[in-house]
mmCIF file of C-alpha atoms and ligand atoms in Angstrom:
data_model
loop_
_atom_site.group_PDB
_atom_site.id
_atom_site.type_symbol
_atom_site.label_atom_id
_atom_site.label_comp_id
_atom_site.label_asym_id
_atom_site.label_seq_id
_atom_site.Cartn_x
_atom_site.Cartn_y
_atom_site.Cartn_z
ATOM 1 C CA MET A 1 124.109 108.482 78.674
ATOM 2 C CA THR A 2 124.762 108.344 74.960
ATOM 3 C CA GLY A 3 123.074 105.518 73.093
ATOM 4 C CA LYS A 4 119.428 104.575 72.799
ATOM 5 C CA PHE A 5 117.774 107.990 72.532
ATOM 6 C CA VAL A 6 116.286 110.236 69.891
ATOM 7 C CA TRP A 7 117.163 113.912 70.359
ATOM 8 C CA PHE A 8 114.868 116.838 69.602
ATOM 9 C CA GLU A 9 115.486 120.453 70.609
ATOM 10 C CA GLY A 10 118.164 119.286 73.060
ATOM 11 C CA ILE A 11 115.814 116.842 74.800
ATOM 12 C CA PRO A 12 116.325 113.045 74.835
ATOM 13 C CA PHE A 13 113.310 110.929 73.822
ATOM 14 C CA PRO A 14 112.878 107.130 73.910
ATOM 15 C CA SER A 15 114.040 105.451 70.711
ATOM 16 C CA LEU A 16 110.825 103.513 70.147
ATOM 17 C CA ASP A 17 108.342 105.300 67.874
ATOM 18 C CA TYR A 18 109.797 108.813 68.305
ATOM 19 C CA SER A 19 111.507 110.835 65.599
ATOM 20 C CA PRO A 20 112.567 114.464 65.223
ATOM 21 C CA GLU A 21 110.347 114.724 62.114
ATOM 22 C CA ILE A 22 107.206 113.605 63.938
ATOM 23 C CA LEU A 23 108.033 115.708 66.982
ATOM 24 C CA ARG A 24 108.429 118.777 64.758
ATOM 25 C CA GLU A 25 105.177 118.038 62.945
ATOM 26 C CA VAL A 26 103.328 117.541 66.246
ATOM 27 C CA GLN A 27 104.669 120.834 67.548
ATOM 28 C CA GLU A 28 103.921 122.835 64.411
ATOM 29 C CA SER A 29 100.830 121.208 62.929
ATOM 30 C CA PHE A 30 98.863 119.083 65.413
ATOM 31 C CA LEU A 31 95.505 120.765 65.882
ATOM 32 C CA VAL A 32 94.290 120.764 69.499
ATOM 33 C CA LYS A 33 90.518 121.281 69.573
ATOM 34 C CA ASP A 34 88.661 123.239 72.239
ATOM 35 C CA GLU A 35 86.783 120.137 73.367
ATOM 36 C CA ASP A 36 89.938 118.008 73.839
ATOM 37 C CA VAL A 37 91.205 117.114 77.317
ATOM 38 C CA LEU A 38 94.969 116.848 77.737
ATOM 39 C CA LEU A 39 96.674 114.785 80.434
ATOM 40 C CA LEU A 40 100.203 116.031 80.919
ATOM 41 C CA THR A 41 102.953 114.639 83.141
ATOM 42 C CA PHE A 42 106.647 114.097 83.548
ATOM 43 C CA PRO A 43 107.182 110.326 83.133
ATOM 44 C CA LYS A 44 106.510 108.185 86.198
ATOM 45 C CA SER A 45 104.272 110.744 87.895
ATOM 46 C CA GLY A 46 101.133 108.571 87.775
ATOM 47 C CA THR A 47 100.091 109.302 84.181
ATOM 48 C CA ASN A 48 98.316 105.987 83.662
ATOM 49 C CA TRP A 49 96.478 106.325 86.957
ATOM 50 C CA LEU A 50 95.194 109.701 85.834
ATOM 51 C CA ILE A 51 94.212 108.357 82.394
ATOM 52 C CA GLU A 52 92.346 105.431 83.960
ATOM 53 C CA THR A 53 90.561 107.770 86.357
ATOM 54 C CA VAL A 54 89.477 110.206 83.638
ATOM 55 C CA CYS A 55 88.305 107.336 81.399
ATOM 56 C CA LEU A 56 86.223 105.997 84.286
ATOM 57 C CA ILE A 57 84.780 109.456 84.899
ATOM 58 C CA TYR A 58 83.835 109.625 81.207
ATOM 59 C CA SER A 59 82.124 106.226 81.421
ATOM 60 C CA LYS A 60 80.419 107.153 84.719
ATOM 61 C CA GLY A 61 82.243 104.438 86.625
ATOM 62 C CA ASP A 62 81.366 101.654 84.173
ATOM 63 C CA PRO A 63 84.583 99.611 83.804
ATOM 64 C CA LYS A 64 83.676 98.161 80.375
ATOM 65 C CA TRP A 65 85.706 100.710 78.426
ATOM 66 C CA VAL A 66 88.867 100.503 80.558
ATOM 67 C CA GLN A 67 88.693 96.705 80.493
ATOM 68 C CA SER A 68 88.280 96.388 76.729
ATOM 69 C CA GLU A 69 90.568 98.965 75.082
ATOM 70 C CA PRO A 70 94.312 99.433 75.736
ATOM 71 C CA ILE A 71 95.051 102.550 77.730
ATOM 72 C CA TRP A 72 97.275 103.986 74.961
ATOM 73 C CA ASP A 73 94.320 103.856 72.537
ATOM 74 C CA ARG A 74 91.867 105.446 74.937
ATOM 75 C CA SER A 75 94.139 108.430 75.511
ATOM 76 C CA PRO A 76 96.879 108.291 72.868
ATOM 77 C CA TRP A 77 100.298 109.896 73.303
ATOM 78 C CA VAL A 78 100.468 112.830 70.950
ATOM 79 C CA GLU A 79 104.254 112.760 70.635
ATOM 80 C CA ASN A 80 104.857 109.261 69.312
ATOM 81 C CA LYS A 81 104.037 108.096 65.811
ATOM 82 C CA TYR A 82 101.438 105.548 66.891
ATOM 83 C CA GLY A 83 99.493 107.970 69.061
ATOM 84 C CA TYR A 84 99.825 110.888 66.684
ATOM 85 C CA GLU A 85 98.390 108.884 63.766
ATOM 86 C CA LEU A 86 95.541 107.641 65.946
ATOM 87 C CA LEU A 87 94.685 111.111 67.218
ATOM 88 C CA LYS A 88 94.604 112.631 63.754
ATOM 89 C CA GLU A 89 91.847 110.177 62.837
ATOM 90 C CA LYS A 90 89.817 110.474 66.069
ATOM 91 C CA GLU A 91 86.468 112.205 65.847
ATOM 92 C CA GLY A 92 84.854 114.239 68.602
ATOM 93 C CA PRO A 93 86.310 115.234 71.970
ATOM 94 C CA ARG A 94 89.586 113.419 72.504
ATOM 95 C CA LEU A 95 91.592 112.416 75.543
ATOM 96 C CA ILE A 96 95.245 113.110 74.791
ATOM 97 C CA SER A 97 98.254 112.095 76.907
ATOM 98 C CA SER A 98 101.652 113.681 76.784
ATOM 99 C CA HIS A 99 105.002 113.917 78.545
ATOM 100 C CA LEU A 100 106.189 116.791 76.342
ATOM 101 C CA PRO A 101 107.923 119.791 77.900
ATOM 102 C CA ILE A 102 106.011 123.017 77.304
ATOM 103 C CA GLN A 103 108.468 124.459 74.783
ATOM 104 C CA VAL A 104 107.902 121.622 72.311
ATOM 105 C CA PHE A 105 104.166 121.120 72.900
ATOM 106 C CA PRO A 106 101.736 121.588 69.969
ATOM 107 C CA LYS A 107 101.508 125.320 69.430
ATOM 108 C CA SER A 108 97.779 125.208 68.695
ATOM 109 C CA PHE A 109 97.047 124.326 72.341
ATOM 110 C CA PHE A 110 98.064 127.776 73.509
ATOM 111 C CA ASN A 111 95.323 129.421 71.430
ATOM 112 C CA SER A 112 92.670 126.865 72.332
ATOM 113 C CA LYS A 113 90.217 126.418 75.195
ATOM 114 C CA ALA A 114 91.175 122.746 75.618
ATOM 115 C CA LYS A 115 91.502 121.720 79.262
ATOM 116 C CA MET A 116 94.766 120.353 80.578
ATOM 117 C CA ILE A 117 95.468 118.452 83.792
ATOM 118 C CA TYR A 118 99.112 118.587 84.834
ATOM 119 C CA LEU A 119 99.885 115.816 87.318
ATOM 120 C CA ILE A 120 102.963 116.221 89.492
ATOM 121 C CA ARG A 121 104.639 113.838 91.930
ATOM 122 C CA ASN A 122 107.478 114.144 94.401
ATOM 123 C CA PRO A 123 110.481 114.047 92.064
ATOM 124 C CA ARG A 124 112.288 111.750 94.484
ATOM 125 C CA ASP A 125 109.561 109.134 93.941
ATOM 126 C CA VAL A 126 109.541 109.913 90.204
ATOM 127 C CA PHE A 127 113.241 109.143 90.284
ATOM 128 C CA VAL A 128 112.823 105.775 92.023
ATOM 129 C CA SER A 129 109.880 104.746 89.864
ATOM 130 C CA GLY A 130 111.816 105.704 86.733
ATOM 131 C CA TYR A 131 114.923 103.841 87.805
ATOM 132 C CA PHE A 132 113.065 100.534 88.045
ATOM 133 C CA PHE A 133 110.926 101.129 84.969
ATOM 134 C CA TRP A 134 113.666 102.249 82.574
ATOM 135 C CA ARG A 135 115.799 99.296 83.605
ATOM 136 C CA SER A 136 113.024 97.012 82.407
ATOM 137 C CA ALA A 137 112.296 98.933 79.176
ATOM 138 C CA LYS A 138 113.833 97.881 75.883
ATOM 139 C CA PHE A 139 113.498 101.303 74.220
ATOM 140 C CA VAL A 140 115.780 103.507 76.331
ATOM 141 C CA GLU A 141 119.333 103.236 77.535
ATOM 142 C CA LYS A 142 119.275 101.407 80.845
ATOM 143 C CA PRO A 143 121.016 103.009 83.824
ATOM 144 C CA GLU A 144 123.698 100.683 85.193
ATOM 145 C CA SER A 145 123.095 101.631 88.793
ATOM 146 C CA LEU A 146 121.024 103.881 90.992
ATOM 147 C CA GLU A 147 124.082 106.125 91.380
ATOM 148 C CA GLU A 148 124.405 106.512 87.632
ATOM 149 C CA TYR A 149 120.692 107.261 87.256
ATOM 150 C CA PHE A 150 120.949 109.844 90.047
ATOM 151 C CA GLU A 151 123.539 111.697 87.968
ATOM 152 C CA TRP A 152 121.300 111.520 84.889
ATOM 153 C CA PHE A 153 118.297 112.758 86.851
ATOM 154 C CA ILE A 154 119.955 115.760 88.444
ATOM 155 C CA ARG A 155 121.469 116.751 85.092
ATOM 156 C CA GLY A 156 118.233 116.116 83.187
ATOM 157 C CA ASN A 157 119.943 113.612 80.900
ATOM 158 C CA MET A 158 117.024 111.215 80.703
ATOM 159 C CA PRO A 159 113.820 110.597 78.766
ATOM 160 C CA PHE A 160 111.944 113.905 78.382
ATOM 161 C CA GLY A 161 114.794 115.859 79.983
ATOM 162 C CA SER A 162 114.911 117.592 83.326
ATOM 163 C CA TRP A 163 112.084 117.165 85.841
ATOM 164 C CA PHE A 164 112.867 120.643 87.134
ATOM 165 C CA ASP A 165 112.618 122.301 83.713
ATOM 166 C CA HIS A 166 109.491 120.320 82.819
ATOM 167 C CA THR A 167 107.736 121.288 86.034
ATOM 168 C CA ARG A 168 108.849 124.926 85.966
ATOM 169 C CA GLY A 169 107.769 125.210 82.355
ATOM 170 C CA TRP A 170 104.246 123.902 82.829
ATOM 171 C CA MET A 171 103.760 125.649 86.187
ATOM 172 C CA SER A 172 103.881 128.918 84.277
ATOM 173 C CA MET A 173 100.337 128.024 83.099
ATOM 174 C CA ARG A 174 98.997 127.718 86.639
ATOM 175 C CA ASP A 175 96.804 130.801 86.605
ATOM 176 C CA LYS A 176 94.976 129.844 83.401
ATOM 177 C CA GLU A 177 91.448 128.632 83.928
ATOM 178 C CA ASN A 178 91.818 125.732 81.483
ATOM 179 C CA PHE A 179 94.788 124.358 83.485
ATOM 180 C CA LEU A 180 94.504 122.169 86.593
ATOM 181 C CA ILE A 181 97.446 121.098 88.698
ATOM 182 C CA LEU A 182 96.910 117.837 90.529
ATOM 183 C CA SER A 183 99.382 115.770 92.533
ATOM 184 C CA TYR A 184 99.950 112.045 92.858
ATOM 185 C CA GLU A 185 100.133 112.628 96.584
ATOM 186 C CA GLU A 186 96.653 114.140 96.850
ATOM 187 C CA MET A 187 95.313 111.238 94.776
ATOM 188 C CA LYS A 188 96.940 108.806 97.214
ATOM 189 C CA TRP A 189 95.840 110.615 100.339
ATOM 190 C CA ASP A 190 92.252 111.420 99.341
ATOM 191 C CA MET A 191 91.248 109.981 95.967
ATOM 192 C CA ARG A 192 87.574 110.808 96.477
ATOM 193 C CA SER A 193 88.347 114.517 96.732
ATOM 194 C CA ALA A 194 90.776 114.262 93.813
ATOM 195 C CA VAL A 195 88.094 112.687 91.609
ATOM 196 C CA GLU A 196 85.606 115.374 92.672
ATOM 197 C CA LYS A 197 88.179 118.025 91.766
ATOM 198 C CA ILE A 198 88.714 116.473 88.323
ATOM 199 C CA CYS A 199 84.944 116.226 87.762
ATOM 200 C CA GLN A 200 84.440 119.853 88.680
ATOM 201 C CA PHE A 201 87.245 120.943 86.348
ATOM 202 C CA LEU A 202 85.893 118.868 83.455
ATOM 203 C CA GLY A 203 82.263 119.809 84.121
ATOM 204 C CA LYS A 204 81.270 116.186 84.788
ATOM 205 C CA LYS A 205 78.744 115.045 87.356
ATOM 206 C CA LEU A 206 78.768 111.612 88.982
ATOM 207 C CA GLU A 207 76.128 109.964 91.152
ATOM 208 C CA PRO A 208 77.516 108.650 94.475
ATOM 209 C CA GLU A 209 77.537 105.006 93.276
ATOM 210 C CA GLU A 210 79.270 106.058 90.024
ATOM 211 C CA LEU A 211 81.956 107.849 92.021
ATOM 212 C CA ASP A 212 82.396 104.733 94.185
ATOM 213 C CA SER A 213 82.887 102.683 91.044
ATOM 214 C CA VAL A 214 85.499 105.125 89.708
ATOM 215 C CA LEU A 215 87.397 104.746 92.976
ATOM 216 C CA ARG A 216 87.133 100.951 92.952
ATOM 217 C CA ASN A 217 88.190 100.507 89.342
ATOM 218 C CA SER A 218 91.084 102.986 89.436
ATOM 219 C CA SER A 219 92.661 101.470 92.551
ATOM 220 C CA PHE A 220 96.201 100.126 92.353
ATOM 221 C CA GLN A 221 94.936 96.563 92.678
ATOM 222 C CA ALA A 222 92.235 96.934 90.006
ATOM 223 C CA MET A 223 94.686 98.503 87.583
ATOM 224 C CA LYS A 224 97.329 95.892 88.317
ATOM 225 C CA GLU A 225 94.812 93.205 87.354
ATOM 226 C CA ASN A 226 93.558 95.045 84.251
ATOM 227 C CA ASN A 227 95.534 93.821 81.233
ATOM 228 C CA MET A 228 94.325 96.831 79.238
ATOM 229 C CA SER A 229 96.044 99.174 81.696
ATOM 230 C CA ASN A 230 98.956 97.351 83.329
ATOM 231 C CA TYR A 231 101.242 97.220 80.258
ATOM 232 C CA SER A 232 101.340 93.412 80.350
ATOM 233 C CA LEU A 233 100.505 93.558 76.605
ATOM 234 C CA LEU A 234 103.998 95.032 76.091
ATOM 235 C CA LYS A 235 105.874 92.311 77.962
ATOM 236 C CA GLY A 236 108.526 90.592 75.916
ATOM 237 C CA LEU A 237 107.964 93.141 73.141
ATOM 238 C CA HIS A 238 108.960 96.492 74.619
ATOM 239 C CA LEU A 239 109.325 95.543 78.273
ATOM 240 C CA GLU A 240 111.424 92.806 79.833
ATOM 241 C CA GLU A 241 109.465 89.941 81.383
ATOM 242 C CA ASN A 242 110.164 91.338 84.858
ATOM 243 C CA GLY A 243 108.944 94.856 83.930
ATOM 244 C CA HIS A 244 105.974 96.326 85.764
ATOM 245 C CA LEU A 245 104.194 99.632 85.229
ATOM 246 C CA LEU A 246 102.397 99.171 88.540
ATOM 247 C CA ARG A 247 105.332 98.510 90.825
ATOM 248 C CA LYS A 248 104.491 99.721 94.362
ATOM 249 C CA GLY A 249 102.129 102.654 93.959
ATOM 250 C CA VAL A 250 103.085 104.433 97.180
ATOM 251 C CA THR A 251 104.371 107.831 98.287
ATOM 252 C CA GLY A 252 107.755 108.216 99.940
ATOM 253 C CA ASP A 253 109.444 105.083 98.553
ATOM 254 C CA TRP A 254 112.489 107.296 97.877
ATOM 255 C CA LYS A 255 113.315 107.003 101.586
ATOM 256 C CA ASN A 256 114.112 103.317 100.982
ATOM 257 C CA HIS A 257 116.561 104.117 98.188
ATOM 258 C CA PHE A 258 118.296 107.493 98.697
ATOM 259 C CA THR A 259 121.500 107.699 100.666
ATOM 260 C CA VAL A 260 121.758 110.581 103.150
ATOM 261 C CA ALA A 261 124.197 112.303 100.771
ATOM 262 C CA GLN A 262 121.845 111.918 97.797
ATOM 263 C CA ALA A 263 118.930 113.273 99.836
ATOM 264 C CA GLU A 264 120.998 116.344 100.738
ATOM 265 C CA ILE A 265 122.124 116.955 97.168
ATOM 266 C CA PHE A 266 118.545 116.610 95.983
ATOM 267 C CA ASP A 267 117.164 119.003 98.625
ATOM 268 C CA LYS A 268 119.757 121.614 97.711
ATOM 269 C CA LEU A 269 119.019 121.289 94.014
ATOM 270 C CA PHE A 270 115.272 121.502 94.612
ATOM 271 C CA GLN A 271 115.802 124.685 96.606
ATOM 272 C CA GLU A 272 118.005 126.199 93.901
ATOM 273 C CA LYS A 273 115.667 125.358 91.051
ATOM 274 C CA MET A 274 112.224 125.773 92.595
ATOM 275 C CA ALA A 275 112.577 128.257 95.471
ATOM 276 C CA ASP A 276 110.808 131.078 93.635
ATOM 277 C CA LEU A 277 107.631 129.026 93.072
ATOM 278 C CA PRO A 278 104.915 128.916 95.774
ATOM 279 C CA GLN A 279 105.846 125.927 97.915
ATOM 280 C CA GLU A 280 102.177 124.918 98.327
ATOM 281 C CA LEU A 281 102.381 123.687 94.730
ATOM 282 C CA PHE A 282 104.506 120.832 96.063
ATOM 283 C CA PRO A 283 102.377 119.022 98.643
ATOM 284 C CA TRP A 284 104.763 116.221 99.585
ATOM 285 C CA GLU A 285 106.710 116.119 102.836
HETATM 286 S S1 LIG B 301 104.745 106.306 82.587
HETATM 287 O O1 LIG B 301 105.486 105.111 82.095
HETATM 288 O O2 LIG B 301 105.615 107.486 82.641
HETATM 289 O O3 LIG B 301 103.534 106.576 81.826
HETATM 290 O O4 LIG B 301 104.389 105.921 84.102
HETATM 291 P P1 LIG B 301 103.288 106.629 85.009
HETATM 292 O O5 LIG B 301 101.979 106.012 84.748
HETATM 293 O O6 LIG B 301 103.403 108.108 84.892
HETATM 294 O O7 LIG B 301 103.780 106.274 86.482
HETATM 295 C C1 LIG B 301 103.873 104.952 86.972
HETATM 296 C C2 LIG B 301 103.774 105.035 88.489
HETATM 297 O O8 LIG B 301 102.405 105.286 88.850
HETATM 298 C C3 LIG B 301 101.984 104.264 89.757
HETATM 299 N N1 LIG B 301 100.556 103.961 89.611
HETATM 300 C C4 LIG B 301 99.679 103.991 90.627
HETATM 301 N N2 LIG B 301 99.829 104.335 91.919
HETATM 302 C C5 LIG B 301 98.737 104.244 92.717
HETATM 303 N N3 LIG B 301 97.527 103.826 92.291
HETATM 304 C C6 LIG B 301 97.332 103.480 90.992
HETATM 305 N N4 LIG B 301 96.134 103.077 90.584
HETATM 306 C C7 LIG B 301 98.435 103.564 90.096
HETATM 307 N N5 LIG B 301 98.613 103.306 88.778
HETATM 308 C C8 LIG B 301 99.905 103.542 88.500
HETATM 309 C C9 LIG B 301 102.846 103.068 89.363
HETATM 310 O O9 LIG B 301 102.825 102.080 90.360
HETATM 311 C C10 LIG B 301 104.198 103.751 89.172
HETATM 312 O O10 LIG B 301 104.787 104.137 90.411
HETATM 313 P P2 LIG B 301 105.803 103.204 91.235
HETATM 314 O O11 LIG B 301 106.331 104.092 92.334
HETATM 315 O O12 LIG B 301 106.872 102.767 90.289
HETATM 316 O O13 LIG B 301 104.995 102.070 91.778
#
């Protein structure tokens, strides 16, 4: 992996709309406010699902907002130029998305009371989702094959670096009261409870019919049909015509793609890198 990336502090970033200057400015000068809510993930962990869900919680289940404003404007990405400029101008409590590793995150966050939700997903499924997505993206170097991407993934030579480092870094915040860890898997297995957990963390209350509407409008099918959330606006421009953000939306798809040898290598690496963290943080099988 050599070409289409921008490097900052030893981490590869997508080439589109990222620059070391902006990343430095974001880290040093972006002012996180106490009333902001930050949605943090390693790419392909279900970020957009979480954004859609939180937006629907904010609008009490009314889908008007999620159906009328692109998802990247509702909760802009702090680390790219477009999102950073938008956020600087936004008044009031902001929703802010980010894939940044902890060591390059805006420093002001760590002295603020802003709430952060860190969404994790089985890295094997993150790997598969990323493989298909990056191959359809025009702004990163495309892996030639699943085997090549496997090498990138286990070495952390890919957009936003190593999943293991990212996760370890942010997990160090897990005892802070303004930090909630959520998993893609618990959203898949029991979305109602996941939404209730998010509401409790954010201090939001929903009536039963509002909660039902959040569930309905954040479903895979509803999001796939919502042009403001499914990235179809980027087709041809930044994504190939065959590119989909909402590909399968399931847990355990890695079993359809890993060889036995790859599964063993991955298990060993996971053990090496994550063994000292409480294993209940990782709810997948
Ligand atoms: S990105 O590009 O990093 O912001 O992608 P991200 O949104 O983090 O992850 C994309 C994967 O999330 C799945 N997804 C969903 N799954 C279930 N339900 C809903 N509503 C939903 N919305 C997005 C999406 O399908 C990608 O996973 P894969 O495995 O590729 O299908």
